[in-house]
Short mmCIF file of C-alpha atoms in Angstrom, two decimals:
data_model
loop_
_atom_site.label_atom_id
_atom_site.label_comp_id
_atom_site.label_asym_id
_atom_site.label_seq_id
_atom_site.Cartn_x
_atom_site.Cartn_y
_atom_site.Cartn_z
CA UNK A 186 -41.99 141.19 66.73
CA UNK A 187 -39.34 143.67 65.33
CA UNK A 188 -35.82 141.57 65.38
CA UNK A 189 -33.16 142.60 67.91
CA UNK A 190 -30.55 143.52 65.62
CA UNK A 191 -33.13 146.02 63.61
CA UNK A 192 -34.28 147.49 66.98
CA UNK A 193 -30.79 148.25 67.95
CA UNK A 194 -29.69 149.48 64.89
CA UNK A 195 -29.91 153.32 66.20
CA UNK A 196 -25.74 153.91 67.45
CA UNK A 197 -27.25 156.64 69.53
CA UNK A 198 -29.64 154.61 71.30
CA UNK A 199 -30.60 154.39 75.39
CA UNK A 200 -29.42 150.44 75.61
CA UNK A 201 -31.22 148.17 78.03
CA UNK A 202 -29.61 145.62 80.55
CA UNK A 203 -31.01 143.26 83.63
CA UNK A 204 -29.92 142.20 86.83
CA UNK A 205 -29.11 138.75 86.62
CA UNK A 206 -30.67 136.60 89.26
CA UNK A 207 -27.75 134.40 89.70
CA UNK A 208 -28.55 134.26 94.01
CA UNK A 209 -31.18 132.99 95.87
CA UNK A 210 -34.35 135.34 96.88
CA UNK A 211 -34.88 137.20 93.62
CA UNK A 212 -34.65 141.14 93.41
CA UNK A 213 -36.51 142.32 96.09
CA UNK A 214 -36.29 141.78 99.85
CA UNK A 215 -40.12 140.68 100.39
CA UNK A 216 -42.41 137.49 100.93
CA UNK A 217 -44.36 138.44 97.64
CA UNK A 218 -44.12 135.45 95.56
CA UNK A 219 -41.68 135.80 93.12
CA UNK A 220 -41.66 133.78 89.25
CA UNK A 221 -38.00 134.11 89.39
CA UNK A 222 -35.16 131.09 89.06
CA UNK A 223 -31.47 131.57 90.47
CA UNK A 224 -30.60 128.33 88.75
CA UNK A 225 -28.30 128.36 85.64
CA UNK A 226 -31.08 126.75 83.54
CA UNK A 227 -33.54 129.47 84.20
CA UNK A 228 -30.68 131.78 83.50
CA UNK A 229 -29.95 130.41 80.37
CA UNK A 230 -33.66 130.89 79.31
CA UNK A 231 -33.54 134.38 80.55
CA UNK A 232 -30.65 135.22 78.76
CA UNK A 233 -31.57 133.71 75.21
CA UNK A 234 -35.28 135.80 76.05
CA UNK A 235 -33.47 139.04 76.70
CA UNK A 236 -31.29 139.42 73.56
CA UNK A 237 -33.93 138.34 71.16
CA UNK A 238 -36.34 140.96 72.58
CA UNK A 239 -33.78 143.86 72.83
CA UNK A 240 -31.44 143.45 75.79
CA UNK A 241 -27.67 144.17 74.74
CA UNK A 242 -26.47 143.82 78.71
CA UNK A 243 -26.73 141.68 81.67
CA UNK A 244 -25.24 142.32 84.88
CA UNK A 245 -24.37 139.22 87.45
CA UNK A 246 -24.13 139.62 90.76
CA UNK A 247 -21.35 138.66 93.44
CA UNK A 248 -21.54 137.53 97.04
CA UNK A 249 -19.83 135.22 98.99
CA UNK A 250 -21.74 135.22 102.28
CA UNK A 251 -25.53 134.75 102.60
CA UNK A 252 -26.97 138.38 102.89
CA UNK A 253 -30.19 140.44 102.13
CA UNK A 254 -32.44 137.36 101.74
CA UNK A 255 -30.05 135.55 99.04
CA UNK A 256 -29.25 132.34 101.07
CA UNK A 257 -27.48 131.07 98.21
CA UNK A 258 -25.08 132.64 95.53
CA UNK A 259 -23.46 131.42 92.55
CA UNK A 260 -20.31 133.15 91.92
CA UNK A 261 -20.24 136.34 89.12
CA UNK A 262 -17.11 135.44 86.70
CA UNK A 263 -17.99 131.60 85.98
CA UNK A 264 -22.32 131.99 86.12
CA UNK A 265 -21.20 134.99 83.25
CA UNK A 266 -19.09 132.65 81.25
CA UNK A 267 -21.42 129.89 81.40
CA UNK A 268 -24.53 132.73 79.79
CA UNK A 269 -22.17 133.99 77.52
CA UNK A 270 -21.81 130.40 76.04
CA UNK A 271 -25.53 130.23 75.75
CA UNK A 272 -26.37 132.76 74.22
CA UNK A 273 -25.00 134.67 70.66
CA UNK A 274 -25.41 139.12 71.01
CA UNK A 275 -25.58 139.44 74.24
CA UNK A 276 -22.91 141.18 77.10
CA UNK A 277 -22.53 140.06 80.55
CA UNK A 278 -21.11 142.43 82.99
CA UNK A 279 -19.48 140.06 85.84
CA UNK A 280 -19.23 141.64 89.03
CA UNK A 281 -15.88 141.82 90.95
CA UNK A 282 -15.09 142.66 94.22
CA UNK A 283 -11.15 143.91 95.12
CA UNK A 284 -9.83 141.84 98.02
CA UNK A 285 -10.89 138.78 97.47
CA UNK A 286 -9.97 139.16 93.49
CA UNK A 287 -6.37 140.03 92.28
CA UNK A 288 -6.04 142.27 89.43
CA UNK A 289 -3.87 139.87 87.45
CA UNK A 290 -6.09 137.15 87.93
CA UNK A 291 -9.32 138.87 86.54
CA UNK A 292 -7.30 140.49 84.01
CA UNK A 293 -6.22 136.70 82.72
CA UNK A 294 -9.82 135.37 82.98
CA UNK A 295 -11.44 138.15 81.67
CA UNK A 296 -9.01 138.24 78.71
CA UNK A 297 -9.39 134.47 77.93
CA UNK A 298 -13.68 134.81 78.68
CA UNK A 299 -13.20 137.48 76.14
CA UNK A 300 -11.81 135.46 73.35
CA UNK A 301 -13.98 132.76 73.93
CA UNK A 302 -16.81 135.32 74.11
CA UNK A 303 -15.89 137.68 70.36
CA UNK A 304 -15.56 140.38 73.22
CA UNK A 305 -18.89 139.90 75.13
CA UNK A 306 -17.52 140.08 78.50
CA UNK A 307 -17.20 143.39 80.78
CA UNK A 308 -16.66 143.65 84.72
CA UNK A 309 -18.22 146.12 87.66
CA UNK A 310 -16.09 146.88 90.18
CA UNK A 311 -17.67 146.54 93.32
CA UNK A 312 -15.94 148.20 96.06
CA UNK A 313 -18.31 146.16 98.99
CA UNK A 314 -20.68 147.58 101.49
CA UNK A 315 -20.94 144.17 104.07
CA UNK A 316 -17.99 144.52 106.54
CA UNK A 317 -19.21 141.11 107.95
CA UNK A 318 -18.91 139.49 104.34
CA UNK A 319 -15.06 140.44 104.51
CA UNK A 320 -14.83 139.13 107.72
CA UNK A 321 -16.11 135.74 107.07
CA UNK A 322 -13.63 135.12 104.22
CA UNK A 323 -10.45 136.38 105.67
CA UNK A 324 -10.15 140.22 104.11
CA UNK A 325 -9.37 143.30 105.62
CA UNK A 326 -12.39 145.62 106.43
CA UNK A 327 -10.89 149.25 105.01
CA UNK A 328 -12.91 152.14 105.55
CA UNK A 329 -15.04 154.04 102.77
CA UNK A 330 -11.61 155.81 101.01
CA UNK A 331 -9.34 152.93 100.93
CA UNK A 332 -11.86 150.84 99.74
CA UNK A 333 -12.41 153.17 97.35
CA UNK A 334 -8.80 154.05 96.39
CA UNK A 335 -7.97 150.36 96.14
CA UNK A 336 -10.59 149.92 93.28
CA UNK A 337 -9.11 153.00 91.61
CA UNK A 338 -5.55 151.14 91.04
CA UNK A 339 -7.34 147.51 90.25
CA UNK A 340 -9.24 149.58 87.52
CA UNK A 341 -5.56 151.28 87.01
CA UNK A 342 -4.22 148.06 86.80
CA UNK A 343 -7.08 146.24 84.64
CA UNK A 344 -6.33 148.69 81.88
CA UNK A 345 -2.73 148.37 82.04
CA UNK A 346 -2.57 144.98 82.21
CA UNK A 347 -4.76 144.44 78.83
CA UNK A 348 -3.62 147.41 77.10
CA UNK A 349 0.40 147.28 77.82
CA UNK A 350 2.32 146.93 74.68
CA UNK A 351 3.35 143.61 73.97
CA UNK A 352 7.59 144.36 74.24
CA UNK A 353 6.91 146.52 77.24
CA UNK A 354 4.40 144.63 79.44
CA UNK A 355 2.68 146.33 82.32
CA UNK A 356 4.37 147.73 85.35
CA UNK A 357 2.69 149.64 88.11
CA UNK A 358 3.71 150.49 91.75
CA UNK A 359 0.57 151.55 94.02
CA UNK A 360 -0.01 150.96 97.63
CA UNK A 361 -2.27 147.76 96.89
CA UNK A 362 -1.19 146.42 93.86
CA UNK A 363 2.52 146.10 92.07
CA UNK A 364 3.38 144.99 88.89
CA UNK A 365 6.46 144.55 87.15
CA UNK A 366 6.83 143.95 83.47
CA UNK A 367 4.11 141.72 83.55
CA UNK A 368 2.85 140.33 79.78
CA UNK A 369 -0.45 138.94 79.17
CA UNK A 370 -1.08 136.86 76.35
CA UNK A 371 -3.96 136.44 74.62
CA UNK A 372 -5.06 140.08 75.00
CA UNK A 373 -8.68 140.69 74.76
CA UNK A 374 -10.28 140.59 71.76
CA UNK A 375 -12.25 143.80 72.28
CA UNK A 376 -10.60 147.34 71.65
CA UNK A 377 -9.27 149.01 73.42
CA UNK A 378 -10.30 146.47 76.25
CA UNK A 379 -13.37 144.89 78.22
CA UNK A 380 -15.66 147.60 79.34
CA UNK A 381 -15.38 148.71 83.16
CA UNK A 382 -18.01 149.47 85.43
CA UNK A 383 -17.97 151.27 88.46
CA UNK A 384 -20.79 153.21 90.49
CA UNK A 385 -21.23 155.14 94.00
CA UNK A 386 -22.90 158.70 95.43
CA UNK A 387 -19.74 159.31 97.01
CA UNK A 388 -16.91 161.41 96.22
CA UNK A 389 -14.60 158.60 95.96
CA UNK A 390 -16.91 156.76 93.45
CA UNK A 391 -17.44 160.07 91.51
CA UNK A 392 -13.43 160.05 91.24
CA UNK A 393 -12.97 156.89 89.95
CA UNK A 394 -15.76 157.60 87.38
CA UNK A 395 -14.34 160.29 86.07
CA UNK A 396 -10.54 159.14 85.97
CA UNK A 397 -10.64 155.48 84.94
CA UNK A 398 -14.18 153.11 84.89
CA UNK A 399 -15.97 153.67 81.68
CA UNK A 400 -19.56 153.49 82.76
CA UNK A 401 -20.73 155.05 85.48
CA UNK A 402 -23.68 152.80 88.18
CA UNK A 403 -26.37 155.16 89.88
CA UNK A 404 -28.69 154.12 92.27
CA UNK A 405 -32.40 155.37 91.74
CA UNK A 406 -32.75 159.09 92.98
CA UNK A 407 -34.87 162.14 92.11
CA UNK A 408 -34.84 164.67 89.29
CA UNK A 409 -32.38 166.75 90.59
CA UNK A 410 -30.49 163.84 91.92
CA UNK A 411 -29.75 162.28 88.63
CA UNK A 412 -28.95 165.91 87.14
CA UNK A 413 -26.85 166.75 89.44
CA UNK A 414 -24.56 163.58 89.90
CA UNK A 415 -24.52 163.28 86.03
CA UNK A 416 -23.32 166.68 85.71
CA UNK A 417 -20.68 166.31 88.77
CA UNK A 418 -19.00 163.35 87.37
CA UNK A 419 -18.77 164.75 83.92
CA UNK A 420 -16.81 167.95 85.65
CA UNK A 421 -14.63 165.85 87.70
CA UNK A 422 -13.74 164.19 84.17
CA UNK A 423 -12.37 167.04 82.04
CA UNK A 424 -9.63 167.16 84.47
CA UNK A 425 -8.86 163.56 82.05
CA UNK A 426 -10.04 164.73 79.28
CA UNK A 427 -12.80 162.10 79.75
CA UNK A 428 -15.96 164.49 79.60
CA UNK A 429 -17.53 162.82 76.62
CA UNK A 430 -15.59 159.46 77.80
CA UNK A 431 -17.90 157.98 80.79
CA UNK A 432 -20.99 156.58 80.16
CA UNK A 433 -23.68 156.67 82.67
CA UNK A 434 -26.00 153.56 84.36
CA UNK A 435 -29.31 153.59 86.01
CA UNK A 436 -30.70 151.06 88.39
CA UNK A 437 -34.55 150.65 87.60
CA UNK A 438 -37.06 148.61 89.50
CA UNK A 439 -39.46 147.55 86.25
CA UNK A 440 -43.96 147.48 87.12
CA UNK A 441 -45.58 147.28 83.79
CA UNK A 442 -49.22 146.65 84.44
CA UNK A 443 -52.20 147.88 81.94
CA UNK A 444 -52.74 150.34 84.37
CA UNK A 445 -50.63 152.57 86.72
CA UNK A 446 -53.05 151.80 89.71
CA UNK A 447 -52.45 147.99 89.34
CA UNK A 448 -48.62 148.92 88.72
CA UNK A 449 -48.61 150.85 92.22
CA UNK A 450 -50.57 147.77 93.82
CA UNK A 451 -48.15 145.44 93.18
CA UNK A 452 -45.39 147.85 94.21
CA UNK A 453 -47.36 149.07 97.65
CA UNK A 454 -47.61 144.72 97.79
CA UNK A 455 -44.34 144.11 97.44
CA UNK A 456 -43.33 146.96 99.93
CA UNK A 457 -45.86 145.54 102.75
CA UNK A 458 -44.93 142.28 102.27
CA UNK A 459 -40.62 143.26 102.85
CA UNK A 460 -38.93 140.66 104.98
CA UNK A 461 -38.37 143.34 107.90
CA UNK A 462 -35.40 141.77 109.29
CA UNK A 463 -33.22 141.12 106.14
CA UNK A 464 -34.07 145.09 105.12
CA UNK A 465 -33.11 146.04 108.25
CA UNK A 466 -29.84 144.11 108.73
CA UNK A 467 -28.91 145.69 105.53
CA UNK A 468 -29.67 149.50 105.93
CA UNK A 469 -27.43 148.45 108.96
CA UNK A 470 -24.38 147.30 106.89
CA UNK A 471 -24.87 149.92 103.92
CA UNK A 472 -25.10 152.77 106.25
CA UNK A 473 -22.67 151.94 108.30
CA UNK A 474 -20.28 151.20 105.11
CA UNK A 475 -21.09 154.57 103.43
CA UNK A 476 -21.18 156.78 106.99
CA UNK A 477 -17.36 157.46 106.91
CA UNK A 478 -17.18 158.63 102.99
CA UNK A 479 -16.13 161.87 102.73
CA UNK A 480 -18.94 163.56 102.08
CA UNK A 481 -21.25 161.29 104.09
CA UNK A 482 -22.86 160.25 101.14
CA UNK A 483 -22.28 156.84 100.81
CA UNK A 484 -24.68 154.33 98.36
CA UNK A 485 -27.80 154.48 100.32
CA UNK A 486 -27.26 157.46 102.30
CA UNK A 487 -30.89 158.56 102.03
CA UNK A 488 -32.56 155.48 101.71
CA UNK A 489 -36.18 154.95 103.49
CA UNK A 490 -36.98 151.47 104.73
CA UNK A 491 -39.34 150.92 101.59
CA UNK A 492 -36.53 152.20 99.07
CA UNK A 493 -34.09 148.90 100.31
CA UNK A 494 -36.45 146.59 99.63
CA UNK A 495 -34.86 146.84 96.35
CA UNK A 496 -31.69 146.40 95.30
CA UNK A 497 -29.75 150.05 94.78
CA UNK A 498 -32.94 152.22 95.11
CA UNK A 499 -34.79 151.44 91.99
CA UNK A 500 -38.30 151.99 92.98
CA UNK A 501 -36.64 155.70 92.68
CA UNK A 502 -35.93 155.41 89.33
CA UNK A 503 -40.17 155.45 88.80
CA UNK A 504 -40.35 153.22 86.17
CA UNK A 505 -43.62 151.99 87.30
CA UNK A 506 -47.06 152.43 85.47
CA UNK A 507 -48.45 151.61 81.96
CA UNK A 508 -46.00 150.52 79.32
CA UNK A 509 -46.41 154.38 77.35
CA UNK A 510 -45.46 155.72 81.05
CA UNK A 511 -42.72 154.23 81.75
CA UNK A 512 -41.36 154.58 77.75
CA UNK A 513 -41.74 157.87 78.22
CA UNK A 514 -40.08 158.14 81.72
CA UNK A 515 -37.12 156.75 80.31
CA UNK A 516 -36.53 159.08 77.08
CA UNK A 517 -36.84 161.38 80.04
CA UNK A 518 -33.69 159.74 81.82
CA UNK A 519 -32.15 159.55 78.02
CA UNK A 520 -32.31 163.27 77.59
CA UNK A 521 -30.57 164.10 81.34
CA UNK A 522 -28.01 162.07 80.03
CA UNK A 523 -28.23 158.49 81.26
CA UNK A 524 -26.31 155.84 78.39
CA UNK A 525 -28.03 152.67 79.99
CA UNK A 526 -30.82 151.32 81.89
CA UNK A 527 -30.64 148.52 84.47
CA UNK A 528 -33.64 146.73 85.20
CA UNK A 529 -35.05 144.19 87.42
CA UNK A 530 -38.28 142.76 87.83
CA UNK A 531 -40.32 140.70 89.95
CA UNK A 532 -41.34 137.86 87.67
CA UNK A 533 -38.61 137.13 85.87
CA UNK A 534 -40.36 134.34 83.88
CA UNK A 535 -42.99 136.52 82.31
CA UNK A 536 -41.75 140.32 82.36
CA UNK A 537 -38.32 139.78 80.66
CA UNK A 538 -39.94 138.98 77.36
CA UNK A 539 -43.00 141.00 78.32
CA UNK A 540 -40.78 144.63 78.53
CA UNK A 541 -38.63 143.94 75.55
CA UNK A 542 -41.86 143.18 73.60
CA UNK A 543 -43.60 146.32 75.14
CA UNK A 544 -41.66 149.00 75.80
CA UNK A 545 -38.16 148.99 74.31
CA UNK A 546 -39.93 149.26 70.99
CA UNK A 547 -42.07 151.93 72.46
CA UNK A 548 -38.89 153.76 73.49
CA UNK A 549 -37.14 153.06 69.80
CA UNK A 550 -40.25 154.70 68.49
CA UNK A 551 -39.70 158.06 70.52
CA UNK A 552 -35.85 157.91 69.55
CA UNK A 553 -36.96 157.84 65.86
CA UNK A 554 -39.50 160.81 66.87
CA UNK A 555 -35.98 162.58 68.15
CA UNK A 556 -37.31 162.51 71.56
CA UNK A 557 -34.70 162.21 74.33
CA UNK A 558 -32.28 164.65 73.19
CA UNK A 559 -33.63 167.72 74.89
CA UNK A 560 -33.61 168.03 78.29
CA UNK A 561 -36.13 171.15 78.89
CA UNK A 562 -38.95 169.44 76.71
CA UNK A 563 -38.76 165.97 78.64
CA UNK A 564 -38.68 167.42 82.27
CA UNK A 565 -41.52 169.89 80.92
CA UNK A 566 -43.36 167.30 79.49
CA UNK A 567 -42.45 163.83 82.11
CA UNK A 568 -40.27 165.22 84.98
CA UNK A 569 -42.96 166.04 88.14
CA UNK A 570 -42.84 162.08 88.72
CA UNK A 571 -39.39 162.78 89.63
CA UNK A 572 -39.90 165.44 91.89
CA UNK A 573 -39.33 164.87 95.15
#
């Protein structure tokens, strides 16, 4: 096996990150049996699999309310510190929802994590979708814009707070947040700060990627889909002078079988077996969440009852089929101009180690061959599987 640090040693590589099973249910909303822990031990194994095999980034989730089959939820910010402690490369993206979070209070334990960490800590800004969620802990329910805008000034507010100079300290003045003079110390370790995440469809999201988050989230979609919203934020971002700033994310569903008619089995499986009423009670809450965005495009706008099965549409992203398939599919993705891949699988305990062993060599391989760089010859050569 090729060691991490060689395989990675590319600076213009695709990098590779996983969903973090840190709730209850694993990643998809079905009574398939699923070889996946939630507990911090099986976590810990995960993580220490995933940066020896290739893995540079690991996303935790956050809820605080039992929802879309995860009965139970360890929280984002402490389950990332306590990886991060375990393990020696890797990054862990710990999500954070405005509302219940303060900006000067992630800013402070982000900072310290980071120190701790030799700058191995980033957060994704989760703007919520569950109105009931809110409810249940005490927070005002905004609509799609304010929800929205109010993540714009804690991401405002994030990169003051960190990057203020020291004799200055950070003041801001926005409708959700105020600051005055405020001086953190430590800073982060990492320059210029802790990476920020941030992801949507709508035009709110598509904002606050191009203005102040420095990766960009996209749920699974089509060809055109991908091309289109890549080239969309990118436009909104010369405004900022951020055009070659923002970095762009993919949600990916992962089936690597030794076929890609056992791959689609398990998928079709995993679709038939859904847990109707959890997939249902979400499209509910996501709909209804996204239906008063601007531009009526909210998260999971389009989204078929088989597509929420898994989390943010990544059955969409077609990584699904023989290990050479799916390397190729996502040189494809490389070469429209996605930065990162998020994946999830099924069977945590076997197909971590089993991808980074199989197919992120496959896709260093192609890198080396100078594939992924032009657009034309991948979608010529891998793009009708993206076709709608």
């Amino acid at each position: 096996m090729v060691d991490a640090s060689t395989l990675n040693s590319d600076p213009d590589r695709l990098f590779f990150a996983y969903w973090v099973p840190n709730v209850s249910g694993g990643l998809v909303v079905s009574k398939i049996p699923q070889n996946t822990g939630w507990d911090l031990k099986s976590n810990v194994r995960y993580a220490r699999t995933a940066e020896s095999v290739g893995f540079e980034y690991a996303l935790t989730q956050i809820r605080f309310t039992a929802s879309y089959s995860a009965a139970s939820q360890h929280e984002s910010v402490s389950f990332s510190q306590a990886l991060l402690h375990h393990t020696e490369k890797l990054k862990v993206i710990a999500a954070i929802l405005p509302g219940p979070w303060n900006p000067a209070v992630v800013a402070k334990q982000v900072a310290s994590i980071d120190n701790y960490t030799d700058g191995r800590i980033a957060v994704n800004i989760v703007s919520g979708w569950n109105k009931s969620e809110f409810h249940s802990i005490g927070e005002w329910w905004l609509d799609h814009a304010e929800r929205y805008r109010r993540s714009y000034e804690f991401m405002k507010c994030l990169r003051g707070i960190w990057t203020a100079p020291e004799d200055e300290g950070f003041t801001f003045a926005g409708d959700f947040y105020r600051f005055r003079n405020y001086k953190l110390s430590p800073k982060p370790v990492v320059n210029p700060h802790p990476e920020i995440f941030q992801g949507g469809n709508s035009d709110d999201a598509k904002n606050n990627g191009a203005e102040v988050s420095d990766w960009y989230f996209m749920n699974g979609m089509d060809l055109e889909g991908f091309r289109t919203q890549i080239a969309d934020v990118k436009e909104r971002a010369k405004k900022f002078g951020r055009e070659n700033v923002v970095k762009f994310a993919v949600n990916a569903f992962v089936i690597v079988r030794d076929t890609e008619e056992e791959a689609i089995r398990v998928l079709q499986e995993i679709q038939g077996k859904a847990d109707v009423e959890a997939v249902e009670a979400f499209k509910k809450e996501v709909q209804n969440a996204g239906a008063s965005a601007s531009n009526k495009q909210g998260m999971w706008a389009t989204s078929t009852f088989k597509d929420l099965v898994q989390y943010n549409d990544g059955f969409k992203t077609k990584l699904i089929g023989t290990k050479e398939q799916v390397a190729e599919r996502i040189v494809l993705l490389k070469s429209l101009g996605v930065n990162l891949v998020l994946t999830g699988f099924l069977n945590y305990e076997e197909e971590v180690e089993a991808f980074g062993k199989n197919v992120i060599p496959l896709v260093r391989e192609l890198e080396k061959q100078g594939r992924g760089k032009d657009e034309a010859f991948e979608i010529e050569k891998t793009g009708d599987v993206y076709r709608k």
